[in-house]
């Protein structure tokens, strides 16, 4: 399931209000794009996670993980993929003091500067369904083992769509997906009838048809 929570850096103590950790199904799509198409856009991204919980459970879960600047300083083994990384060629002295040619891939962290500069531009929008008839969203209550409150149940709005902008989607593809990515957040609404109102409307229309079948046009 996709989880949106606050992030706390144990090194610098900075708290980022929003961090997104994607579910396995979206992570799989990220891996396929990172290995094949290298076209990091969200045109093929499924925008609906059936187990996503919103509003967030209180108190807000606070994930402890290094922020991206501290990762660059203290943990350069953090995986950042660069699938279009070029090869470097040159000459050097080996252990026998002989000149030899060598070929290596360029540093896989050479896109860290870009990643840090694009951090403020990563953005996710939550599209919340709101019925245009009853003016209410549809809620759910179910058990959940990963993201739960004291009653071992979760409460949230049904059918929320996750809309990733291209910058956030690119870094979801380029990173290993083991940790959450800091992101900006905004919310919007999807105005469409809820299932309850659709069913009630169908019942009312059925009663009208039954009434018209049992009376003449003047009575109707």
Short mmCIF file of C-alpha atoms in Angstrom, two decimals:
data_model
loop_
_atom_site.label_atom_id
_atom_site.label_comp_id
_atom_site.label_asym_id
_atom_site.label_seq_id
_atom_site.Cartn_x
_atom_site.Cartn_y
_atom_site.Cartn_z
CA UNK A 1 0.00 0.00 0.00
CA UNK A 2 1.13 3.58 -0.64
CA UNK A 3 1.83 5.49 2.57
CA UNK A 4 2.09 9.24 3.03
CA UNK A 5 3.73 10.28 6.31
CA UNK A 6 6.11 12.77 7.92
CA UNK A 7 9.86 12.17 7.72
CA UNK A 8 12.36 12.83 10.53
CA UNK A 9 16.10 12.97 9.81
CA UNK A 10 17.92 11.47 12.84
CA UNK A 11 21.13 13.32 11.90
CA UNK A 12 20.10 16.93 11.31
CA UNK A 13 16.70 16.70 13.04
CA UNK A 14 14.80 18.22 10.14
CA UNK A 15 11.16 17.11 9.81
CA UNK A 16 9.67 17.01 6.33
CA UNK A 17 5.88 17.10 6.57
CA UNK A 18 5.30 14.78 3.63
CA UNK A 19 7.06 11.72 2.34
CA UNK A 20 5.61 9.12 -0.05
CA UNK A 21 6.39 5.41 0.01
CA UNK A 22 4.82 3.64 -2.94
CA UNK A 23 3.24 0.19 -2.99
CA UNK A 24 4.77 -2.83 -4.71
CA UNK A 25 2.58 -2.58 -7.81
CA UNK A 26 3.66 0.99 -8.58
CA UNK A 27 7.25 0.14 -7.60
CA UNK A 28 7.25 -2.63 -10.19
CA UNK A 29 6.23 -0.18 -12.91
CA UNK A 30 9.03 2.15 -11.78
CA UNK A 31 11.58 -0.67 -12.06
CA UNK A 32 10.40 -1.60 -15.55
CA UNK A 33 10.64 1.99 -16.77
CA UNK A 34 14.08 2.48 -15.18
CA UNK A 35 15.43 -0.63 -16.94
CA UNK A 36 13.78 -0.32 -20.33
CA UNK A 37 12.08 2.80 -21.60
CA UNK A 38 14.05 5.38 -19.60
CA UNK A 39 11.12 7.67 -20.21
CA UNK A 40 10.30 8.81 -16.71
CA UNK A 41 6.81 10.16 -17.13
CA UNK A 42 3.62 9.20 -15.36
CA UNK A 43 1.48 8.58 -18.46
CA UNK A 44 1.13 4.87 -17.68
CA UNK A 45 0.98 5.18 -13.89
CA UNK A 46 -2.05 3.64 -12.17
CA UNK A 47 -3.33 6.52 -10.10
CA UNK A 48 -5.40 4.45 -7.70
CA UNK A 49 -4.04 2.52 -4.72
CA UNK A 50 -6.94 0.54 -3.19
CA UNK A 51 -5.32 0.40 0.28
CA UNK A 52 -4.25 4.06 0.51
CA UNK A 53 -5.42 5.68 3.77
CA UNK A 54 -6.51 9.31 3.88
CA UNK A 55 -7.08 11.35 6.05
CA UNK A 56 -3.87 10.24 7.79
CA UNK A 57 -4.13 8.42 11.09
CA UNK A 58 -3.44 10.56 14.15
CA UNK A 59 -0.95 10.84 15.63
CA UNK A 60 0.82 11.08 12.31
CA UNK A 61 3.36 8.30 11.77
CA UNK A 62 6.89 9.71 11.79
CA UNK A 63 9.42 7.75 9.76
CA UNK A 64 13.03 8.08 10.83
CA UNK A 65 15.35 8.19 7.82
CA UNK A 66 18.23 10.33 6.63
CA UNK A 67 17.28 13.34 4.56
CA UNK A 68 18.76 13.48 1.08
CA UNK A 69 21.47 15.99 1.98
CA UNK A 70 22.62 13.81 4.88
CA UNK A 71 22.55 10.74 2.65
CA UNK A 72 24.95 12.47 0.29
CA UNK A 73 27.23 13.38 3.20
CA UNK A 74 27.19 10.21 5.27
CA UNK A 75 25.81 7.31 3.21
CA UNK A 76 27.02 7.45 -0.37
CA UNK A 77 26.01 3.81 -0.76
CA UNK A 78 22.40 4.92 -1.10
CA UNK A 79 21.30 3.45 -4.41
CA UNK A 80 20.68 5.95 -7.20
CA UNK A 81 20.45 4.41 -10.64
CA UNK A 82 21.79 6.15 -13.74
CA UNK A 83 20.81 3.95 -16.69
CA UNK A 84 22.33 6.32 -19.27
CA UNK A 85 25.62 6.63 -17.43
CA UNK A 86 28.49 6.72 -20.01
CA UNK A 87 31.71 4.73 -19.87
CA UNK A 88 34.98 6.41 -18.97
CA UNK A 89 38.18 5.37 -20.75
CA UNK A 90 41.78 6.23 -20.01
CA UNK A 91 45.23 5.03 -19.02
CA UNK A 92 46.80 4.49 -15.60
CA UNK A 93 49.64 2.73 -13.83
CA UNK A 94 48.90 -0.71 -12.42
CA UNK A 95 50.55 -2.35 -9.39
CA UNK A 96 53.53 -3.39 -11.55
CA UNK A 97 54.07 0.26 -12.53
CA UNK A 98 52.99 -0.53 -16.07
CA UNK A 99 50.75 1.68 -18.16
CA UNK A 100 47.43 0.04 -18.92
CA UNK A 101 44.15 1.07 -20.46
CA UNK A 102 40.99 0.89 -18.42
CA UNK A 103 37.24 1.32 -18.88
CA UNK A 104 34.78 2.05 -16.10
CA UNK A 105 31.26 3.39 -15.82
CA UNK A 106 31.07 6.93 -14.56
CA UNK A 107 30.06 7.61 -11.00
CA UNK A 108 26.49 6.45 -10.37
CA UNK A 109 26.08 9.38 -7.97
CA UNK A 110 26.78 12.01 -10.61
CA UNK A 111 23.05 12.86 -10.66
CA UNK A 112 22.89 13.65 -6.92
CA UNK A 113 23.27 17.37 -7.60
CA UNK A 114 20.27 17.20 -9.91
CA UNK A 115 18.30 15.18 -7.42
CA UNK A 116 18.87 17.67 -4.59
CA UNK A 117 18.06 20.64 -6.83
CA UNK A 118 14.75 19.03 -7.88
CA UNK A 119 13.63 18.10 -4.35
CA UNK A 120 11.38 21.22 -4.00
CA UNK A 121 9.75 20.40 -7.35
CA UNK A 122 8.56 16.89 -6.48
CA UNK A 123 4.82 17.06 -6.03
CA UNK A 124 1.88 14.75 -5.45
CA UNK A 125 -1.82 15.67 -5.70
CA UNK A 126 -4.52 13.68 -3.93
CA UNK A 127 -7.75 13.64 -5.93
CA UNK A 128 -10.55 13.07 -3.40
CA UNK A 129 -13.89 11.81 -4.76
CA UNK A 130 -16.82 13.95 -3.62
CA UNK A 131 -20.39 13.15 -4.63
CA UNK A 132 -22.00 16.03 -6.56
CA UNK A 133 -25.43 14.89 -5.33
CA UNK A 134 -25.10 14.26 -1.59
CA UNK A 135 -21.93 16.39 -1.32
CA UNK A 136 -20.17 13.71 0.74
CA UNK A 137 -17.23 11.35 0.13
CA UNK A 138 -17.52 7.58 0.58
CA UNK A 139 -15.73 6.22 3.64
CA UNK A 140 -14.35 2.77 4.48
CA UNK A 141 -13.43 0.97 7.71
CA UNK A 142 -11.26 -2.14 7.47
CA UNK A 143 -8.47 -4.00 9.20
CA UNK A 144 -4.92 -3.34 8.13
CA UNK A 145 -1.68 -4.79 9.51
CA UNK A 146 0.77 -2.22 8.15
CA UNK A 147 -0.84 1.15 8.82
CA UNK A 148 -3.32 0.96 11.67
CA UNK A 149 -4.56 2.74 14.76
CA UNK A 150 -5.08 1.42 18.29
CA UNK A 151 -8.22 -0.47 17.27
CA UNK A 152 -6.36 -2.43 14.57
CA UNK A 153 -8.60 -0.82 11.95
CA UNK A 154 -8.15 1.95 9.43
CA UNK A 155 -10.66 4.64 8.51
CA UNK A 156 -10.43 6.61 5.30
CA UNK A 157 -11.99 7.91 2.10
CA UNK A 158 -12.66 5.42 -0.67
CA UNK A 159 -11.35 5.84 -4.21
CA UNK A 160 -8.66 8.50 -3.78
CA UNK A 161 -6.44 8.93 -6.84
CA UNK A 162 -2.72 9.68 -6.55
CA UNK A 163 -1.39 12.07 -9.16
CA UNK A 164 2.43 12.21 -9.34
CA UNK A 165 4.07 15.04 -11.23
CA UNK A 166 6.83 14.15 -13.69
CA UNK A 167 9.68 15.18 -11.35
CA UNK A 168 8.50 12.98 -8.48
CA UNK A 169 7.76 10.08 -10.86
CA UNK A 170 11.26 10.33 -12.33
CA UNK A 171 12.93 9.97 -8.92
CA UNK A 172 10.61 7.16 -7.92
CA UNK A 173 11.97 5.37 -10.99
CA UNK A 174 15.60 6.30 -10.35
CA UNK A 175 15.73 5.28 -6.68
CA UNK A 176 15.46 1.79 -5.22
CA UNK A 177 12.10 2.46 -3.54
CA UNK A 178 13.17 1.18 -0.12
CA UNK A 179 12.65 4.54 1.56
CA UNK A 180 10.11 7.33 1.29
CA UNK A 181 10.78 10.35 -0.90
CA UNK A 182 10.16 13.84 0.42
CA UNK A 183 7.50 15.60 -1.62
CA UNK A 184 5.12 18.54 -1.68
CA UNK A 185 1.41 17.81 -1.32
CA UNK A 186 -1.81 19.35 -2.54
CA UNK A 187 -5.39 18.10 -2.60
CA UNK A 188 -8.20 18.38 -5.10
CA UNK A 189 -11.61 16.84 -5.71
CA UNK A 190 -13.24 14.51 -8.22
CA UNK A 191 -16.88 15.45 -8.60
CA UNK A 192 -18.92 12.38 -9.53
CA UNK A 193 -21.93 10.56 -8.03
CA UNK A 194 -21.16 8.09 -5.28
CA UNK A 195 -22.38 4.45 -5.58
CA UNK A 196 -25.09 5.05 -2.96
CA UNK A 197 -26.58 7.99 -4.84
CA UNK A 198 -26.39 6.09 -8.15
CA UNK A 199 -28.30 3.19 -6.57
CA UNK A 200 -30.89 5.50 -5.00
CA UNK A 201 -31.39 7.26 -8.33
CA UNK A 202 -31.91 3.93 -10.08
CA UNK A 203 -34.51 2.90 -7.49
CA UNK A 204 -36.39 6.21 -7.87
CA UNK A 205 -36.37 5.95 -11.67
CA UNK A 206 -37.71 2.39 -11.39
CA UNK A 207 -40.60 3.57 -9.19
CA UNK A 208 -41.42 6.34 -11.67
CA UNK A 209 -41.57 3.82 -14.54
CA UNK A 210 -43.80 1.52 -12.47
CA UNK A 211 -46.09 4.45 -11.69
CA UNK A 212 -46.33 5.43 -15.35
CA UNK A 213 -47.24 1.85 -16.28
CA UNK A 214 -50.15 1.74 -13.81
CA UNK A 215 -51.85 5.03 -14.60
CA UNK A 216 -53.07 6.98 -17.63
CA UNK A 217 -51.28 10.00 -19.01
CA UNK A 218 -53.67 12.50 -17.36
CA UNK A 219 -53.00 11.02 -13.91
CA UNK A 220 -49.24 10.95 -14.59
#
